[in-house]
PDB file of C-alpha atoms and ligand atoms in Angstrom:
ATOM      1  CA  UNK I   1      68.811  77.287 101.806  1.00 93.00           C
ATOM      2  CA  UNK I   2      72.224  76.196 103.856  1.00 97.00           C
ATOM      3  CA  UNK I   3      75.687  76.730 101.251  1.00 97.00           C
ATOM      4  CA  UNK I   4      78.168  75.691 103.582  1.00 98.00           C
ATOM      5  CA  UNK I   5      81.640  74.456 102.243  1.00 98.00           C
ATOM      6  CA  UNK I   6      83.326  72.684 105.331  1.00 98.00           C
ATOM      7  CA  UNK I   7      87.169  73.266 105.619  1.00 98.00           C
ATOM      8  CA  UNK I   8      90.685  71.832 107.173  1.00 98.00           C
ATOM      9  CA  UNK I   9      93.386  70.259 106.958  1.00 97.00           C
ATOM     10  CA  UNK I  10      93.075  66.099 106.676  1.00 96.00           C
ATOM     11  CA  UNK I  11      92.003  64.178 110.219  1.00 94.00           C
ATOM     12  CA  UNK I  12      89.999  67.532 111.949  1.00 96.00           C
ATOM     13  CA  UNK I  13      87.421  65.539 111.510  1.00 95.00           C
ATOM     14  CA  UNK I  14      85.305  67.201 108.710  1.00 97.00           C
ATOM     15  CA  UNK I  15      83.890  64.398 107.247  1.00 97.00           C
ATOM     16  CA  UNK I  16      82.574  63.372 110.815  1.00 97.00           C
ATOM     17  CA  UNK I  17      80.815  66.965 111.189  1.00 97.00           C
ATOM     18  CA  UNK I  18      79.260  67.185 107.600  1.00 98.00           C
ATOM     19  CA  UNK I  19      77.453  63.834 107.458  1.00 98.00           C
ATOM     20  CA  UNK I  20      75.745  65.234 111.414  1.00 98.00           C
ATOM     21  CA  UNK I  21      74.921  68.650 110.341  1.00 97.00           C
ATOM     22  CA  UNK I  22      73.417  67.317 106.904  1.00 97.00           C
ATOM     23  CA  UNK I  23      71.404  64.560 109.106  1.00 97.00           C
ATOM     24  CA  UNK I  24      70.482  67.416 111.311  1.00 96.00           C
ATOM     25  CA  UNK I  25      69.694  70.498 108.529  1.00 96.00           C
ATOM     26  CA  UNK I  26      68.764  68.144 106.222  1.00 96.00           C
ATOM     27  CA  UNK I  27      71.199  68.597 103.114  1.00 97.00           C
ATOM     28  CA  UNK I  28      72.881  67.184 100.759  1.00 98.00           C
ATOM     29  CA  UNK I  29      76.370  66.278 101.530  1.00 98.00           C
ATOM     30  CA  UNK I  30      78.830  66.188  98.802  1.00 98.00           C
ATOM     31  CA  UNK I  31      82.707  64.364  99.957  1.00 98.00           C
ATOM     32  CA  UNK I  32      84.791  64.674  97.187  1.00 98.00           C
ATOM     33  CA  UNK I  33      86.715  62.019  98.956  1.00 98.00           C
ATOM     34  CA  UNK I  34      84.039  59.670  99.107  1.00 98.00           C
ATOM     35  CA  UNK I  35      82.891  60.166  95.192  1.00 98.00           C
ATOM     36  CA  UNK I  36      86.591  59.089  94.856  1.00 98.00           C
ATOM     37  CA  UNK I  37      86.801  56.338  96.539  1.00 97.00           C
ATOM     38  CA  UNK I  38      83.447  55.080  95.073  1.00 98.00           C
ATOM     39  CA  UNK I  39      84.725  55.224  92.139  1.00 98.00           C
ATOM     40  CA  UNK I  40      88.048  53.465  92.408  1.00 98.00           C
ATOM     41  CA  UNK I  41      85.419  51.007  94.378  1.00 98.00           C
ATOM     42  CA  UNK I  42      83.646  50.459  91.081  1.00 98.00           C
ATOM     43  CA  UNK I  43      87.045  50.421  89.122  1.00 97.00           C
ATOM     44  CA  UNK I  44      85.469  53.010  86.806  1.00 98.00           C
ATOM     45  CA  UNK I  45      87.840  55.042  84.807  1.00 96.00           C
ATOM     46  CA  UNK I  46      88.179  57.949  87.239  1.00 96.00           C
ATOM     47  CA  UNK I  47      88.909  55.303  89.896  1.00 97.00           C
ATOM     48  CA  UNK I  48      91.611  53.665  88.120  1.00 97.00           C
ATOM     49  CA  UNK I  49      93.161  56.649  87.886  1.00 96.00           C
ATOM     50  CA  UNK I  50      92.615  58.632  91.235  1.00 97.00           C
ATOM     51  CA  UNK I  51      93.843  55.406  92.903  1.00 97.00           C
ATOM     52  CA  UNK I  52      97.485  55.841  92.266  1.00 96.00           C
ATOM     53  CA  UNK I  53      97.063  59.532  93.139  1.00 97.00           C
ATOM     54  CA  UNK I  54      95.076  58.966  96.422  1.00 96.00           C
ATOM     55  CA  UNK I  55      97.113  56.538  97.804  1.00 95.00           C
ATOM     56  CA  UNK I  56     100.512  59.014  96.828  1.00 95.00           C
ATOM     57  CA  UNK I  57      98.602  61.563  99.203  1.00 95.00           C
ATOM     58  CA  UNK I  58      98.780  63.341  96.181  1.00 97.00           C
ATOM     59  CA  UNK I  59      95.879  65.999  94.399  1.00 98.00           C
ATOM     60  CA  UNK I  60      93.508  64.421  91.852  1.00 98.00           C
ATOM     61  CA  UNK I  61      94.039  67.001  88.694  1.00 98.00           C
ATOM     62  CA  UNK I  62      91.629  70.055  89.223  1.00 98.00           C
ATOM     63  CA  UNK I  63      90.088  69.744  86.258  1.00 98.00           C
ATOM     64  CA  UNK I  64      88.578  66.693  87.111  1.00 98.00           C
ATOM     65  CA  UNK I  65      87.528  67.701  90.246  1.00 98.00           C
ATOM     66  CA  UNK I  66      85.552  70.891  89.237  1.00 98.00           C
ATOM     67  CA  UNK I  67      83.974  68.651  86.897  1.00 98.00           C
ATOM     68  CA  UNK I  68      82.594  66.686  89.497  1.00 98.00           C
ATOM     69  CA  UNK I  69      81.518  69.378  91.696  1.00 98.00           C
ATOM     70  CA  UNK I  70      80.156  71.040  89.024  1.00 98.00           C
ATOM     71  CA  UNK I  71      77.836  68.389  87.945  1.00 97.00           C
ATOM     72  CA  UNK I  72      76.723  67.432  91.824  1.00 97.00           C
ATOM     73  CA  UNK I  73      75.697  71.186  92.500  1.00 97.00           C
ATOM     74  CA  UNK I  74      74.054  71.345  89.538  1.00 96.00           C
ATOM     75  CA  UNK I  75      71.674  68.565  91.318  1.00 93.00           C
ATOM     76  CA  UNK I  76      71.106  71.207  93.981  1.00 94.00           C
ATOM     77  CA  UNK I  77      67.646  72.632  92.851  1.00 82.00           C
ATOM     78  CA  UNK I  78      65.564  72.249  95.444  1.00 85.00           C
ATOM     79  CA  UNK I  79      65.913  71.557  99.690  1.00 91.00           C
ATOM     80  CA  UNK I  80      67.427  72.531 102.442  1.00 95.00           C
ATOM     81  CA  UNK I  81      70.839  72.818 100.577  1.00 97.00           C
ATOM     82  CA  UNK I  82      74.372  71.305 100.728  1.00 98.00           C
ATOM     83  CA  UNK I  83      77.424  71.027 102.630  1.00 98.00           C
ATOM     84  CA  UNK I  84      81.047  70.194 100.608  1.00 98.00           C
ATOM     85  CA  UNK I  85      83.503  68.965 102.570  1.00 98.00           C
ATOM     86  CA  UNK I  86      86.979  68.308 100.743  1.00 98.00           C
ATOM     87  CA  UNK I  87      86.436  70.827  98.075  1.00 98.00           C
ATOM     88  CA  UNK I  88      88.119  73.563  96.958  1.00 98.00           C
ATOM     89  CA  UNK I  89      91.839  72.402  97.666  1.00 98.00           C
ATOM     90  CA  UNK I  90      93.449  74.694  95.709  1.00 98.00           C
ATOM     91  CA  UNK I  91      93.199  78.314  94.311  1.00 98.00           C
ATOM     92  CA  UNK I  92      92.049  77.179  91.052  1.00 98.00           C
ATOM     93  CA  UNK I  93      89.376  75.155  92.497  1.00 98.00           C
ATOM     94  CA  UNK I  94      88.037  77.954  94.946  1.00 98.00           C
ATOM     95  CA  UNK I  95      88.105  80.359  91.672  1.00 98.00           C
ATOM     96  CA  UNK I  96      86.194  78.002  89.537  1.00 98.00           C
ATOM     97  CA  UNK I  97      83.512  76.724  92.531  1.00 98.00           C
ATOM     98  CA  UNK I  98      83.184  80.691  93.011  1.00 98.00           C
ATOM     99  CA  UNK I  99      81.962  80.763  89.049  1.00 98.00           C
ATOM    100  CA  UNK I 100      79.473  77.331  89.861  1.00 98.00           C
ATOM    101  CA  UNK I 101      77.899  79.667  92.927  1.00 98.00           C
ATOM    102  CA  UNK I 102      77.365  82.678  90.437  1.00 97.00           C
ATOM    103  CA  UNK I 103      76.001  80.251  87.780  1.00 97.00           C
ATOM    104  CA  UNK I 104      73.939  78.070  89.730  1.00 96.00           C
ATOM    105  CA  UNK I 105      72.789  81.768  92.095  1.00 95.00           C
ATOM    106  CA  UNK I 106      73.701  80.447  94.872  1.00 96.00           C
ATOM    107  CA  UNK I 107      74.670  83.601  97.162  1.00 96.00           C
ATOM    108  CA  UNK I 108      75.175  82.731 100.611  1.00 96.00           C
ATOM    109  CA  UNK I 109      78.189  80.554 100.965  1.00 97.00           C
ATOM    110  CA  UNK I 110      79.337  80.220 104.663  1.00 97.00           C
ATOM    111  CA  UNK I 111      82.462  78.408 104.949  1.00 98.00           C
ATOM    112  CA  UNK I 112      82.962  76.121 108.485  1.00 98.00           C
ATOM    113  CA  UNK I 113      86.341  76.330 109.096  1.00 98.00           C
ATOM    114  CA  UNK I 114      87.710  73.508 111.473  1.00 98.00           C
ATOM    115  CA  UNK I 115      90.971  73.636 113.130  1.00 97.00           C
ATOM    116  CA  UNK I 116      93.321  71.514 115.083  1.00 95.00           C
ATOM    117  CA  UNK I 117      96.912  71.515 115.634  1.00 93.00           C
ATOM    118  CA  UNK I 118      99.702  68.895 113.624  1.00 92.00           C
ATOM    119  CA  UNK I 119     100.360  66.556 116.157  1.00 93.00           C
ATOM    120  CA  UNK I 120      96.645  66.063 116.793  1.00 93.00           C
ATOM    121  CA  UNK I 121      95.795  65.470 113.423  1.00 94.00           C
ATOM    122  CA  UNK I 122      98.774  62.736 113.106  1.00 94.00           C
ATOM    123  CA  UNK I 123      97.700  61.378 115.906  1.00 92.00           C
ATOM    124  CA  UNK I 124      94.098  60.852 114.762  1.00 92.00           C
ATOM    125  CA  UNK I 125      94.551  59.838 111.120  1.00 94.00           C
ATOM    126  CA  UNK I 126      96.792  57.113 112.146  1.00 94.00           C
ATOM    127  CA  UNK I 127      94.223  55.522 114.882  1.00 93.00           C
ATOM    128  CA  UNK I 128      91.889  56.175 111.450  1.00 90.00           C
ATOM    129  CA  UNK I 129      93.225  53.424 109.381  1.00 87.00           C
ATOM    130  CA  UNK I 130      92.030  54.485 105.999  1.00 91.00           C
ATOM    131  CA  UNK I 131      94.237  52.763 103.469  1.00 91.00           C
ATOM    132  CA  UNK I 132      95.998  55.979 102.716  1.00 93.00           C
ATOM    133  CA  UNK I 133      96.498  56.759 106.281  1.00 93.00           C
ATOM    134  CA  UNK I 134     100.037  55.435 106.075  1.00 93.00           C
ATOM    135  CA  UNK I 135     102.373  57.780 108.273  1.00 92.00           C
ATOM    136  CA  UNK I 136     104.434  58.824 105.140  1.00 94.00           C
ATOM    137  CA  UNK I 137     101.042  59.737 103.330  1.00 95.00           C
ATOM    138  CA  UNK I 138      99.620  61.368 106.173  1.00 94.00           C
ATOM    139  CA  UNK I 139     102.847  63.399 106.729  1.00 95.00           C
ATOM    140  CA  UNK I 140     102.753  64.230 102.645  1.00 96.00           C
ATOM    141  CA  UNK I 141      99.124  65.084 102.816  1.00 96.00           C
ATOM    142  CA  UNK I 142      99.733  67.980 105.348  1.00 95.00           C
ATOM    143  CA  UNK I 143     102.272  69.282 103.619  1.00 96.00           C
ATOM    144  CA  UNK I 144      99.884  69.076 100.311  1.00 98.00           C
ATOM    145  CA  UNK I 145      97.687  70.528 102.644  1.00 97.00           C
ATOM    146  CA  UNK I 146      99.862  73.378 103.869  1.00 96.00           C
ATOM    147  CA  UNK I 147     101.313  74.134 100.632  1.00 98.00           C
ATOM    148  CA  UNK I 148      98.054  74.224  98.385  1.00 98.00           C
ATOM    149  CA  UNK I 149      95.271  74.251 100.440  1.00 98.00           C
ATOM    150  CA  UNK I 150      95.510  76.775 103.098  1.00 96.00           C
ATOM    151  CA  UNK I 151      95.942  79.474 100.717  1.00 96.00           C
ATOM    152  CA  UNK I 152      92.194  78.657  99.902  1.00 98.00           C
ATOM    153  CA  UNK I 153      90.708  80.447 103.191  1.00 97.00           C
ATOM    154  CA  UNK I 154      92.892  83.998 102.502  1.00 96.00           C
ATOM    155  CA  UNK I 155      90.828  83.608  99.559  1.00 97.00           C
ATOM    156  CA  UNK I 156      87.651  83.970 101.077  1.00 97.00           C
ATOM    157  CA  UNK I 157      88.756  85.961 103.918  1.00 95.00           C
ATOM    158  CA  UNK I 158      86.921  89.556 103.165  1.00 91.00           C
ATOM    159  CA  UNK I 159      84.589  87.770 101.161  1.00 95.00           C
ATOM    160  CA  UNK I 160      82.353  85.104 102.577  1.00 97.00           C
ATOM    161  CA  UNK I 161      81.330  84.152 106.275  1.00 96.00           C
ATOM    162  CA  UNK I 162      84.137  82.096 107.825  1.00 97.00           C
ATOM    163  CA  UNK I 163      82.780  80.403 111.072  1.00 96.00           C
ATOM    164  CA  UNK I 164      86.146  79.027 113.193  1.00 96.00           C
ATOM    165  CA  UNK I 165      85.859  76.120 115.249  1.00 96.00           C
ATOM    166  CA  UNK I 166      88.186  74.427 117.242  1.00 96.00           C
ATOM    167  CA  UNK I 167      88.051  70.405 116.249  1.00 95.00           C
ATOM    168  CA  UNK I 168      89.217  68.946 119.120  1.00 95.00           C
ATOM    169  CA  UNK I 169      87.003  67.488 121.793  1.00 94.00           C
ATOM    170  CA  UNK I 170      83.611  65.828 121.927  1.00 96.00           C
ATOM    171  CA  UNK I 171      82.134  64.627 118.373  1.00 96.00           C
ATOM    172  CA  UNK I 172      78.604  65.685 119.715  1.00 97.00           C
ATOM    173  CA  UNK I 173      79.828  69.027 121.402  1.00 97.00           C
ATOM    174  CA  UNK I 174      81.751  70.233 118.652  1.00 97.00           C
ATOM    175  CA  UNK I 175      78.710  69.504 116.945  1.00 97.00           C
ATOM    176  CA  UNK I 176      75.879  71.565 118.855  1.00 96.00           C
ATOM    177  CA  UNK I 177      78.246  74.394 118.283  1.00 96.00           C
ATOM    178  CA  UNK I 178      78.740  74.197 114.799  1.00 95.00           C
ATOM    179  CA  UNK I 179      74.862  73.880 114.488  1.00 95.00           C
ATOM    180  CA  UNK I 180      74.178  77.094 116.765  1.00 95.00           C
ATOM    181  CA  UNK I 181      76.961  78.786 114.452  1.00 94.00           C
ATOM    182  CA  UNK I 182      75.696  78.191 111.063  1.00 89.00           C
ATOM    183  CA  UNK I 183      71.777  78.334 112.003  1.00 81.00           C
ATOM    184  CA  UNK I 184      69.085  75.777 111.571  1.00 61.00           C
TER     185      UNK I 184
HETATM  186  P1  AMP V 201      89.647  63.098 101.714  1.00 54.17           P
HETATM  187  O1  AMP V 201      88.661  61.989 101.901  1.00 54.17           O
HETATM  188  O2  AMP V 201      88.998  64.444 101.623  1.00 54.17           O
HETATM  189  O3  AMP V 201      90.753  63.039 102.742  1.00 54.17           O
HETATM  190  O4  AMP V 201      90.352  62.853 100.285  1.00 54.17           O
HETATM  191  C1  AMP V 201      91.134  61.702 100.043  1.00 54.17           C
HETATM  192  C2  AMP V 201      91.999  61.921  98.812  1.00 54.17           C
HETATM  193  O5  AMP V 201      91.175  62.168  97.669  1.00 54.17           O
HETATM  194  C3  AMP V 201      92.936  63.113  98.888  1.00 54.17           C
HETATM  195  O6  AMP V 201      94.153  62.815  99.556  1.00 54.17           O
HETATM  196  C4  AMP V 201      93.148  63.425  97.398  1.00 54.17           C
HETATM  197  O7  AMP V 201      94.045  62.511  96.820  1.00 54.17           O
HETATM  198  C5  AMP V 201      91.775  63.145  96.808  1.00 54.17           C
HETATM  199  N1  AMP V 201      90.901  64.356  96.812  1.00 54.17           N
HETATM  200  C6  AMP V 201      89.743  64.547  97.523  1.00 54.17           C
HETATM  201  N2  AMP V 201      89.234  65.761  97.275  1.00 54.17           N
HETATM  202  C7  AMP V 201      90.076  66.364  96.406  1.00 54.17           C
HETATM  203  C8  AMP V 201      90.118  67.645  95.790  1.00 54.17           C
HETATM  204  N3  AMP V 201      89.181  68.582  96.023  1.00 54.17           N
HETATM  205  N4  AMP V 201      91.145  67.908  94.942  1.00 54.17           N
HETATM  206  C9  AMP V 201      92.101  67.005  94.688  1.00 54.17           C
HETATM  207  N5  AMP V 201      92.142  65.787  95.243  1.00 54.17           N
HETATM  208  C10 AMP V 201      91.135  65.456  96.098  1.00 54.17           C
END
């Protein structure tokens, strides 16, 4: 069973890479971003209140995002696995999601870690157009990013699989090697 978290800063194009390989592998893919933004979609009470937040560039709180993680790999029983792609962001969440893995026995976690530098990322998320993709929010999320978020993969240095890839170039390229990298 594939356990792949997919990591990066905002714009390397993860979201891009974890809807292929869960076409390709056949998993379940789990966007904390797009759970979000479903929800502020259905003006539910989660949405109401992660709208403010997203659209600050800011973190939703991470209790209410291991919550939600929580509850979606809990679905996991059966099939070819998952992929999470904008989860953990912080420390606190990569502690808690490592207590989900031992409680749900889920043992092989490879993380897919994409890179790319700043001014390729800008550069991208503004052609983007997302309604957060404003350049003051895009600037603010890297920094959220740098500050809180990067920590995450010293954390699992020494102590899962971290596959690097370079997320610049060709959708379908980038692709074929992250497929060959992780296995099918
Ligand atoms: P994304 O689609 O991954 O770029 O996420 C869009 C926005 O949703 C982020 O800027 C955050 O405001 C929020 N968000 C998504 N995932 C998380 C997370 N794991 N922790 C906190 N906030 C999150």
């Amino acid at each position: 069973m594939h356990q792949i978290i997919i990591f990066g800063p905002p714009g390397v194009g993860k979201g891009t890479q974890a809807a292929l390989i869960a076409e390709k592998l056949n998993l379940k893919h789990f966007s904390t971003g797009d759970i979000l933004r479903k929800a502020v979609q259905d003006q539910t009470e989660l949405g109401t209140k992660a709208k403010e937040i997203m659209d600050k560039g800011e973190l939703v709180p991470d209790d209410i995002m291991i919550g939600i993680v929580r509850d979606a790999l809990a679905g996991v029983r059966e099939g070819n696995g998952f992929i999470l792609d904008g989860f953990p962001r912080t420390l606190k969440q990569a502690q808690s999601l490592d207590e989900i893995f031992d409680e749900l026995n889920f043992k092989d976690v490879k993380i897919l870690y994409l890179t790319a530098d700043d001014n390729e990322i800008v550069s991208r998320l503004l052609k983007r157009g997302r309604s957060d993709d404003t350049e003051e929010t895009i600037l603010y999320r890297l920094k959220v990013y740098n500050d809180a978020t990067s920590p995450v993969i010293e954390h699992y240095k020494d102590k899962r699989p971290i596959v690097n890839m370079n997320g610049v170039g060709e959708v379908d390229e980038i692709n074929s090697k992250v497929i060959e990298a992780i296995g099918s």
